[in-house]
Tab-separated table of C-alpha atoms in Angstrom:
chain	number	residue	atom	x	y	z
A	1	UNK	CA	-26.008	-6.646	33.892
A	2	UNK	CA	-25.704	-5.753	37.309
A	3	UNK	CA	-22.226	-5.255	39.677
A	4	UNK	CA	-23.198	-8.740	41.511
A	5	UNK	CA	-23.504	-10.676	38.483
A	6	UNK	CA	-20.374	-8.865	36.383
A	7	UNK	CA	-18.043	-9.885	39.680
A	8	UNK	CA	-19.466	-13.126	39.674
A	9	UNK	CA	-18.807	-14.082	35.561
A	10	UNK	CA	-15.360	-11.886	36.103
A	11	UNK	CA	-13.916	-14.598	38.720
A	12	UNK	CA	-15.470	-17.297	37.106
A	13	UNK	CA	-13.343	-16.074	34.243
A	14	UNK	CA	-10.374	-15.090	35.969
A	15	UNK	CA	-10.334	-18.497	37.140
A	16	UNK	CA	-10.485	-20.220	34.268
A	17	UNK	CA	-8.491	-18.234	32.136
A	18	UNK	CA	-5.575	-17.379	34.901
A	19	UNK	CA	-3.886	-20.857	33.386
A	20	UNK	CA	-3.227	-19.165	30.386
A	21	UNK	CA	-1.546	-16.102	32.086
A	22	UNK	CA	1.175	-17.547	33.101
A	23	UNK	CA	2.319	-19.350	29.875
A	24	UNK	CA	5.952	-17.941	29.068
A	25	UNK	CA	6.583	-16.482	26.035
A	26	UNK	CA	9.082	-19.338	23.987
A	27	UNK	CA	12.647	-18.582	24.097
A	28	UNK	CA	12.804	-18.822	20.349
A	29	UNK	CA	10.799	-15.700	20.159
A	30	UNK	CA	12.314	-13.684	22.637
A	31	UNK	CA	16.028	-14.520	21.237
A	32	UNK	CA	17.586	-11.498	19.433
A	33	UNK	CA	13.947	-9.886	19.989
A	34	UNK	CA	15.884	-6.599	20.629
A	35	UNK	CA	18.672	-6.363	18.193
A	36	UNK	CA	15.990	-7.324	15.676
A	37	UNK	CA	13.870	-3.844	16.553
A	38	UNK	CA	17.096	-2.069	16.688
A	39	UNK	CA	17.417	-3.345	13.017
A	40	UNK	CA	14.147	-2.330	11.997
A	41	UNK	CA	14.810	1.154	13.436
A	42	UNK	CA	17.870	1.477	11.418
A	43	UNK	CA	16.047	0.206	8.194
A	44	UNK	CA	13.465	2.432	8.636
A	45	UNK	CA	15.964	5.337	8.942
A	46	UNK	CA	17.719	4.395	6.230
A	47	UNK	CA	14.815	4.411	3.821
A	48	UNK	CA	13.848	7.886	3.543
A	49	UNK	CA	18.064	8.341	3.012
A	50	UNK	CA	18.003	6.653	0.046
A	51	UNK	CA	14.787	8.077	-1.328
A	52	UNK	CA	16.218	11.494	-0.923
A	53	UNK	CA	19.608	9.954	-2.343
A	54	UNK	CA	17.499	8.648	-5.581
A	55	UNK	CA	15.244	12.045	-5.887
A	56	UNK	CA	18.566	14.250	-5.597
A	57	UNK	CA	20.151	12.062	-7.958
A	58	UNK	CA	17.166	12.388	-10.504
A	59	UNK	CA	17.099	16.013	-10.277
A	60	UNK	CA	20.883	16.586	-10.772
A	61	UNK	CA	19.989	14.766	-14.211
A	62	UNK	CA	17.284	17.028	-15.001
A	63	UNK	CA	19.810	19.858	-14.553
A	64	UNK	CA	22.286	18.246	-17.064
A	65	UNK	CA	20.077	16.997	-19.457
A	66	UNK	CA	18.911	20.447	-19.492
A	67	UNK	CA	22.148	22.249	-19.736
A	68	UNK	CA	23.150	19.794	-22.318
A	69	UNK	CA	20.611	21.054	-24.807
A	70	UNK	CA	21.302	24.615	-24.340
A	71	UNK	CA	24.629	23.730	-25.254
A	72	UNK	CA	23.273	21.502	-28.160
A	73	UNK	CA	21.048	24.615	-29.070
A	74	UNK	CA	23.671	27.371	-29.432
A	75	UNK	CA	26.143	25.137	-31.270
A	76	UNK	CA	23.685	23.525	-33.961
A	77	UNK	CA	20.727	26.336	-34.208
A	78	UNK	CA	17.985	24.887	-36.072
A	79	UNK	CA	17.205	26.251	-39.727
A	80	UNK	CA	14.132	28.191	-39.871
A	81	UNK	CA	12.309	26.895	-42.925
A	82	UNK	CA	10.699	29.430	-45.186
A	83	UNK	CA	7.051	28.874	-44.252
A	84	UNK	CA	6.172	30.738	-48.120
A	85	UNK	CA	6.259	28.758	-51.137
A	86	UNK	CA	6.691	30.705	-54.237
A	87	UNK	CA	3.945	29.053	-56.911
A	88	UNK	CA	5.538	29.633	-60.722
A	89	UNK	CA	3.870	32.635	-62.350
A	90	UNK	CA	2.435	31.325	-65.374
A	91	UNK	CA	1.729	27.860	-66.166
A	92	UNK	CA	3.347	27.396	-69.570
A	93	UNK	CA	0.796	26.660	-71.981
A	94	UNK	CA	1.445	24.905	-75.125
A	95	UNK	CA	4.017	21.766	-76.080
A	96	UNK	CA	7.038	24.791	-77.376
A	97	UNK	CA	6.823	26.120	-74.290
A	98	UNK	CA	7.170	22.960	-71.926
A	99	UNK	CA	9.978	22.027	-74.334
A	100	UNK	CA	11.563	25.476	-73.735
A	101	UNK	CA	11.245	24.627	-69.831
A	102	UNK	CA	12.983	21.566	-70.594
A	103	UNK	CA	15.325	22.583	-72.483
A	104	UNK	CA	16.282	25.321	-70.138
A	105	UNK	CA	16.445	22.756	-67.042
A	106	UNK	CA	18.281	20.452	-68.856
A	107	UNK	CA	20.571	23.229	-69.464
A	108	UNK	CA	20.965	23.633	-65.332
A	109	UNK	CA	21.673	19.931	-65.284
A	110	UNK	CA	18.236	19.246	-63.400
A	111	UNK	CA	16.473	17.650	-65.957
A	112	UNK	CA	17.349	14.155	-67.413
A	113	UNK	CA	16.527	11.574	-69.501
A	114	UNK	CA	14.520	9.653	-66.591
A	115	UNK	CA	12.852	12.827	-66.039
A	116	UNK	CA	11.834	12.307	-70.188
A	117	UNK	CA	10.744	8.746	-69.847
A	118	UNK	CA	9.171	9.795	-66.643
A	119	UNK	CA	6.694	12.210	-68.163
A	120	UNK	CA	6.501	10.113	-71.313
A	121	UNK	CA	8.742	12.592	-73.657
A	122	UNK	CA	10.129	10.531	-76.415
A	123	UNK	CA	13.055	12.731	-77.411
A	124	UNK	CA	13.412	10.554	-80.963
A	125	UNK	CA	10.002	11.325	-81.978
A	126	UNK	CA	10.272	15.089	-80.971
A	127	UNK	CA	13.662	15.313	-83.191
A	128	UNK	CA	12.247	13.049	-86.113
A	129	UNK	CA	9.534	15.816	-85.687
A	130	UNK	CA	11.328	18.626	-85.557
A	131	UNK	CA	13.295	17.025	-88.621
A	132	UNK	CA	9.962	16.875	-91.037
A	133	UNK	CA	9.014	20.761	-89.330
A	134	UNK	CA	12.415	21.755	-90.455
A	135	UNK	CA	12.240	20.263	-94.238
A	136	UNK	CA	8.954	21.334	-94.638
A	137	UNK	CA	10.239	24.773	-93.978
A	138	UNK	CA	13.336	24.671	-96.115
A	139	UNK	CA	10.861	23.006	-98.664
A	140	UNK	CA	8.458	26.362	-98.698
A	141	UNK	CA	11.394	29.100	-98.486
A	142	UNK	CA	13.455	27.613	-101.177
A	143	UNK	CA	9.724	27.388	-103.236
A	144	UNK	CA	8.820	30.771	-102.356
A	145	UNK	CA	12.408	32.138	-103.531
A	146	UNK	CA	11.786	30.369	-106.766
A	147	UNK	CA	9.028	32.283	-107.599
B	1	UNK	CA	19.090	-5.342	36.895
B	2	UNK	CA	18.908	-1.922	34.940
B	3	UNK	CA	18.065	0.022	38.257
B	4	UNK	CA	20.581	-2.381	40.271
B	5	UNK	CA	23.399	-0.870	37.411
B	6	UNK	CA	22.617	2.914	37.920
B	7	UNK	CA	21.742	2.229	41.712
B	8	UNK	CA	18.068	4.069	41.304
B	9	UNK	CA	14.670	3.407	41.580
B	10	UNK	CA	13.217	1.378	38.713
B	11	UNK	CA	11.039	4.368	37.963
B	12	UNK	CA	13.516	6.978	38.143
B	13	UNK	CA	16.057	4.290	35.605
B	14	UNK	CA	13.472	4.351	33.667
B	15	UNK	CA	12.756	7.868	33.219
B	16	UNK	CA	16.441	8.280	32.664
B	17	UNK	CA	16.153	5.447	29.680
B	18	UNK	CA	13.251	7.822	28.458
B	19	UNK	CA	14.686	11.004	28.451
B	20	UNK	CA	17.993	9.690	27.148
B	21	UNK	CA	15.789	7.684	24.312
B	22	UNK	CA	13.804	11.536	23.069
B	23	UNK	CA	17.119	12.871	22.447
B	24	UNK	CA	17.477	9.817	19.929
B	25	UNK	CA	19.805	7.410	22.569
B	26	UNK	CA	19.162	4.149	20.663
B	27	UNK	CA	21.290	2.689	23.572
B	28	UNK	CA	18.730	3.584	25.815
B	29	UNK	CA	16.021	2.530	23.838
B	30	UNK	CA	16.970	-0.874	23.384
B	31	UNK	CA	17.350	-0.997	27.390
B	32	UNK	CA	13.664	0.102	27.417
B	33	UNK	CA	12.712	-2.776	24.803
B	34	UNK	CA	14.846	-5.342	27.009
B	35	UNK	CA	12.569	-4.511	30.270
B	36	UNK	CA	9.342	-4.716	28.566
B	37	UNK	CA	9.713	-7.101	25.729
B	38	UNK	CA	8.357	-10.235	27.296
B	39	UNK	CA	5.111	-8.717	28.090
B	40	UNK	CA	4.596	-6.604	25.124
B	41	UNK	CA	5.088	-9.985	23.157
B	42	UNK	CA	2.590	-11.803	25.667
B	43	UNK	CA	0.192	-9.367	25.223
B	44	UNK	CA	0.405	-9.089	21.246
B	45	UNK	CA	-0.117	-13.109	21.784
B	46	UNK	CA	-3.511	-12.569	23.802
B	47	UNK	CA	-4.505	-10.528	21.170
B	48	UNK	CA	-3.424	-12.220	18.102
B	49	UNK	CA	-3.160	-15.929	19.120
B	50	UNK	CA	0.081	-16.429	17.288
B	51	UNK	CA	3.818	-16.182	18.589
B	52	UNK	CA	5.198	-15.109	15.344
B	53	UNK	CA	2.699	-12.953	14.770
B	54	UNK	CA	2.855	-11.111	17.910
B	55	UNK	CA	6.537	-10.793	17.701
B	56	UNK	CA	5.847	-9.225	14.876
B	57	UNK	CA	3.774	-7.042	16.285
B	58	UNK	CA	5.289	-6.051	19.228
B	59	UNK	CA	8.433	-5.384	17.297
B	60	UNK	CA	6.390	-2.952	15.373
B	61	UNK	CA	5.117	-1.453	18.227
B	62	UNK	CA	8.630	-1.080	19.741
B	63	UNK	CA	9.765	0.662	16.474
B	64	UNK	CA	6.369	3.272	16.495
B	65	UNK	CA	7.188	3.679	20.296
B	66	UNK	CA	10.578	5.003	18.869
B	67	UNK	CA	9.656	7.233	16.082
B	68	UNK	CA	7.079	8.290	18.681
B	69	UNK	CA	9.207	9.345	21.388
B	70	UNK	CA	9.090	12.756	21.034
B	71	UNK	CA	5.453	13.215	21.370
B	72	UNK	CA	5.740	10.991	24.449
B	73	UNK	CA	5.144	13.697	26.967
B	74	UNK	CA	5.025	11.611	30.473
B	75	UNK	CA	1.183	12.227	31.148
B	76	UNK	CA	0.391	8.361	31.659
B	77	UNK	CA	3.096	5.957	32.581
B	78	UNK	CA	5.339	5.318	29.564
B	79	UNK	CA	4.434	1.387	29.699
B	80	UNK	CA	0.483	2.640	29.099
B	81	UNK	CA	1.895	4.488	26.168
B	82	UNK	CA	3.248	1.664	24.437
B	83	UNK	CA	0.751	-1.017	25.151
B	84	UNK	CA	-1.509	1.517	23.716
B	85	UNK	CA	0.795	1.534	20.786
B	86	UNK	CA	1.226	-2.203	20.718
B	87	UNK	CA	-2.902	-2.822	20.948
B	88	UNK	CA	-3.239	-0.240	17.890
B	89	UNK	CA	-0.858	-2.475	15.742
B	90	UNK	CA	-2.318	-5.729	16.900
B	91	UNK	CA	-5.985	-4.250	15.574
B	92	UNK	CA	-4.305	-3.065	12.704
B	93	UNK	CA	-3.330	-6.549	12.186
B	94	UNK	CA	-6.145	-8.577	13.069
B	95	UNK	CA	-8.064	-6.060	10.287
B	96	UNK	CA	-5.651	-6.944	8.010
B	97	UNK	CA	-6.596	-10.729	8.421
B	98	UNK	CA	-9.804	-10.496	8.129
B	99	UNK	CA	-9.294	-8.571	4.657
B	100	UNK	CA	-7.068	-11.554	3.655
B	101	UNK	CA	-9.819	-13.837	4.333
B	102	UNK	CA	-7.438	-16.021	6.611
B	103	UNK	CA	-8.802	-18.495	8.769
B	104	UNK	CA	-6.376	-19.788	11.649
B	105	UNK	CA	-7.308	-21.780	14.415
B	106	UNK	CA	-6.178	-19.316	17.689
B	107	UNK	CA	-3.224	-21.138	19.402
B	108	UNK	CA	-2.172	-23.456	16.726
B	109	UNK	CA	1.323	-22.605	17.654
B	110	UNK	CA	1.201	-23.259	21.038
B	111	UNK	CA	3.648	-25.760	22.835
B	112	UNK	CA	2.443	-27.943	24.859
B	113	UNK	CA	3.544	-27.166	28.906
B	114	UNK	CA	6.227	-29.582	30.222
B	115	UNK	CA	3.970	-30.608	33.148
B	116	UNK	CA	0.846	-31.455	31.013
B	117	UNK	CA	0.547	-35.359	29.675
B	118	UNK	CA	-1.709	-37.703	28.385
B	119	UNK	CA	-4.922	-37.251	28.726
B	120	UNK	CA	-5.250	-34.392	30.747
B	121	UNK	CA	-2.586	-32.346	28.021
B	122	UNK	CA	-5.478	-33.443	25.088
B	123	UNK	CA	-8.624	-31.965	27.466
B	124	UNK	CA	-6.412	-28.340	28.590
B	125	UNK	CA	-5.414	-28.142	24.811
B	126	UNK	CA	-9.074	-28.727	23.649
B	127	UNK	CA	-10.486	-26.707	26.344
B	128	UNK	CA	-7.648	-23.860	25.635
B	129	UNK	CA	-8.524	-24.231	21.731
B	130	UNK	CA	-12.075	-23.847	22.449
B	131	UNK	CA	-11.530	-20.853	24.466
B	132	UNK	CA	-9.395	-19.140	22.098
B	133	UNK	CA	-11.460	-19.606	19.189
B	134	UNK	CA	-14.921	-18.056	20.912
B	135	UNK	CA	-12.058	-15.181	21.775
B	136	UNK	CA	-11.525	-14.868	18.601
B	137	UNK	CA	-14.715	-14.663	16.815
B	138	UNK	CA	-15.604	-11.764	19.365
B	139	UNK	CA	-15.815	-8.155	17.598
B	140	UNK	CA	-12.557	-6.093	17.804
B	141	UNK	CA	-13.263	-3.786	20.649
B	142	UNK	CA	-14.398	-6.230	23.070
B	143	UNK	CA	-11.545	-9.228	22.181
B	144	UNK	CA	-9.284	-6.588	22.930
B	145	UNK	CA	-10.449	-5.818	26.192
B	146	UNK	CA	-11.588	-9.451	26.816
B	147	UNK	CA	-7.771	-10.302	26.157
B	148	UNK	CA	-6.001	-7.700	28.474
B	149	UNK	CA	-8.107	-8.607	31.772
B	150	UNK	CA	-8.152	-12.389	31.423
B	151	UNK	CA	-5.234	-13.400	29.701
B	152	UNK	CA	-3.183	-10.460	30.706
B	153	UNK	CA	-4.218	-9.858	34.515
B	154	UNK	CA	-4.478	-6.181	33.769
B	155	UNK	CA	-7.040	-4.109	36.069
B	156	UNK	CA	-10.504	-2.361	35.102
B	157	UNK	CA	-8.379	0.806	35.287
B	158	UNK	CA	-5.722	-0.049	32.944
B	159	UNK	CA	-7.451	-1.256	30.562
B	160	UNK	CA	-9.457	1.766	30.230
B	161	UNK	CA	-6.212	3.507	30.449
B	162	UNK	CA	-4.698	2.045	27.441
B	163	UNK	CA	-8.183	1.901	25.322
B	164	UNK	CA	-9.284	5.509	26.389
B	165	UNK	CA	-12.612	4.029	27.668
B	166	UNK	CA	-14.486	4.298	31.428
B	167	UNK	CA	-14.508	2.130	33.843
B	168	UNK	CA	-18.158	1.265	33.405
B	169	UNK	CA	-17.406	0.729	29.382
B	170	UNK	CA	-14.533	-1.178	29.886
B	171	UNK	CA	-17.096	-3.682	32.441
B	172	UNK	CA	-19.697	-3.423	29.698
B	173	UNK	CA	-17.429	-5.019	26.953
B	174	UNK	CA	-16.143	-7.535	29.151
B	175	UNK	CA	-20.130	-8.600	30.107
B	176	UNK	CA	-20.888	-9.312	26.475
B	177	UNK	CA	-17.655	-10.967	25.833
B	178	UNK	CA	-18.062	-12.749	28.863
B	179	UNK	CA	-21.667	-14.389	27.812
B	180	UNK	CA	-20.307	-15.381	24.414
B	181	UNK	CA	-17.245	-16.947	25.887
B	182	UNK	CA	-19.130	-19.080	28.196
B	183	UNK	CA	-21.970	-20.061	26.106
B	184	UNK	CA	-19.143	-21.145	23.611
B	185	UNK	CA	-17.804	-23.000	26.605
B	186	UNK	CA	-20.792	-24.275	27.672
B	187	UNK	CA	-21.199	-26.166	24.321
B	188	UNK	CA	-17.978	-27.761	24.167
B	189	UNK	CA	-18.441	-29.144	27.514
B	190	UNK	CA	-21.930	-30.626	26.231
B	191	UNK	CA	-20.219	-31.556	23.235
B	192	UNK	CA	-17.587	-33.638	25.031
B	193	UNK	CA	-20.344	-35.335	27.384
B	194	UNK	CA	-21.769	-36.629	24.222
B	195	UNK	CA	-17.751	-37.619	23.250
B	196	UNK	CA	-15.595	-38.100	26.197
B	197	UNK	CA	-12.526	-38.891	24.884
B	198	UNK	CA	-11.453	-42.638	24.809
């Protein structure tokens, strides 16, 4: 490109484009074209507003949410649960001594006949049991105080 | 009519309207927007090809012009300033198009002129059309400057005012654009020897 031939395309150009220069702009677009920016200034200023508006909100309900369960926490402490379990002793061994157990539980009120048919205790046969135990003793001292 | 009320210069109004505008006068800004909305919205047109578009566009312009004022410091004329503005948001936009992958013939929106008829209203439309379109395919940088010297009448200076470029860059862009635009031209007049309208 050299200056003669750039002012010669530039006219050319110039020429043929100048036409379009002078087309207006439509009055449809230009109507209210300045009350609509002023519009869009005040919409743009009220934006970050109502951010701030919604963030202040949000933390004022941090602060109450917060103070709320202090409050909650002095009035209704929680119970600290006893992190130790205390195992029984001793195991009891043999049938006397899990009918002692129940016996003495039953005693307390904290042992019941579901708890029986639970664990498969028939209390009928343990009495008829304890019935022929019983006779079978009576049987051998009255024998014994015979001789 | 703004320098005919405060019975000053229309430089010295206008430097009134800007100082008045920095210490947040929206009074005085809309004044400002009044004097130079016709060819803020012409020039968006050049650029975008679109009246709704570029009022659009020069709206935006006017409202980055305002939140903008204060770094507005009077070292070019305050009209530079915002066409410099307005350009940005036009490129902005035309970017934005191309990322929506929308295809538009330039000027479809144009009204015909009351003086054109018949015949010679279909050939200045098609020719226009034509025109427009090879505009439009140009890359970014030199559409731009294609559009403010031939279908805004500014000068080799002020457009490399407003796009920060030399002289001599400013001529360069408008060479290539000019070669495409005419070859572009060139075929639609070959095109409409082979055919003329009936």
């Amino acid at each position: 490109m050299n200056e003669q031939d750039f002012e010669k395309q530039d006219e050319f150009l110039k020429e043929t484009l100048g036409k379009m220069q002078r087309e207006k702009v439509p009055e449809s677009i230009l109507k209210n074209f300045d009350s609509d920016v002023r519009k869009r200034i005040l919409s743009s200023h009220q934006t970050p507003l109502a951010l701030m508006g919604i963030a202040a909100f949000g933390i004022l309900l941090l602060i109450l949410g917060l103070v709320f369960w202090q409050w909650k926490m002095r009035s209704n402490p929680i119970v600290e649960m006893k992190s130790e379990v205390t195992l029984p002793q001793k195991a009891p061994q043999t049938e006397s001594e899990i009918l002692e157990e129940i016996a003495a539980l039953s005693e307390m009120g904290l042992w019941d006949e579901k708890d029986d048919e639970s664990v498969g205790i028939d209390m009928d046969a343990n009495i008829q049991e304890l019935a022929v135990l019983l006779e079978t003793e009576l049987s051998l001292g009255s024998a014994s105080m015979s001789t | 009519m703004l320098e005919k009320m405060c019975g000053i210069g229309p430089m010295a109004a206008e430097n009134e309207l800007i100082e008045k505008t920095r210490r947040g006068d929206l009074e005085a800004f809309s004044a400002l927007v009044r004097s130079h909305q016709e060819k803020a919205i012409h020039t968006a047109y050049s650029i975008l090809g679109n009246w709704e578009e570029a009022k659009d566009a020069a709206q935006e312009g006017f409202v980055k012009a305002w939140k903008n004022m204060p770094s507005f410091k009077g070292g070019s004329r305050f009209s530079t300033w915002l066409y410099r503005i307005l350009i940005n948001v036009c490129k902005d936009e035309i970017r934005k198009k191309k990322n929506r992958l929308q295809v538009k013939t330039f000027g479809d929106d144009r009204e015909p002129a009351q003086n054109e008829s018949g015949l010679n209203l279909v050939l200045n439309q098609e020719i226009k059309t034509t025109l427009m379109n090879s505009i439009q395919k140009l890359p970014l940088g030199q559409r731009t400057v294609f559009s403010l010297r031939y279908l805004e009448g500014m000068s080799l200076e002020e457009i490399a005012d407003v796009e920060n470029l030399s002289v001599g860059a400013v001529k360069a862009h408008l060479w290539q654009a000019g070669q495409k635009v005419k070859k572009d031209l060139a075929l639609y007049l070959e095109n409409r020897k082979e055919a003329p309208l009936k």
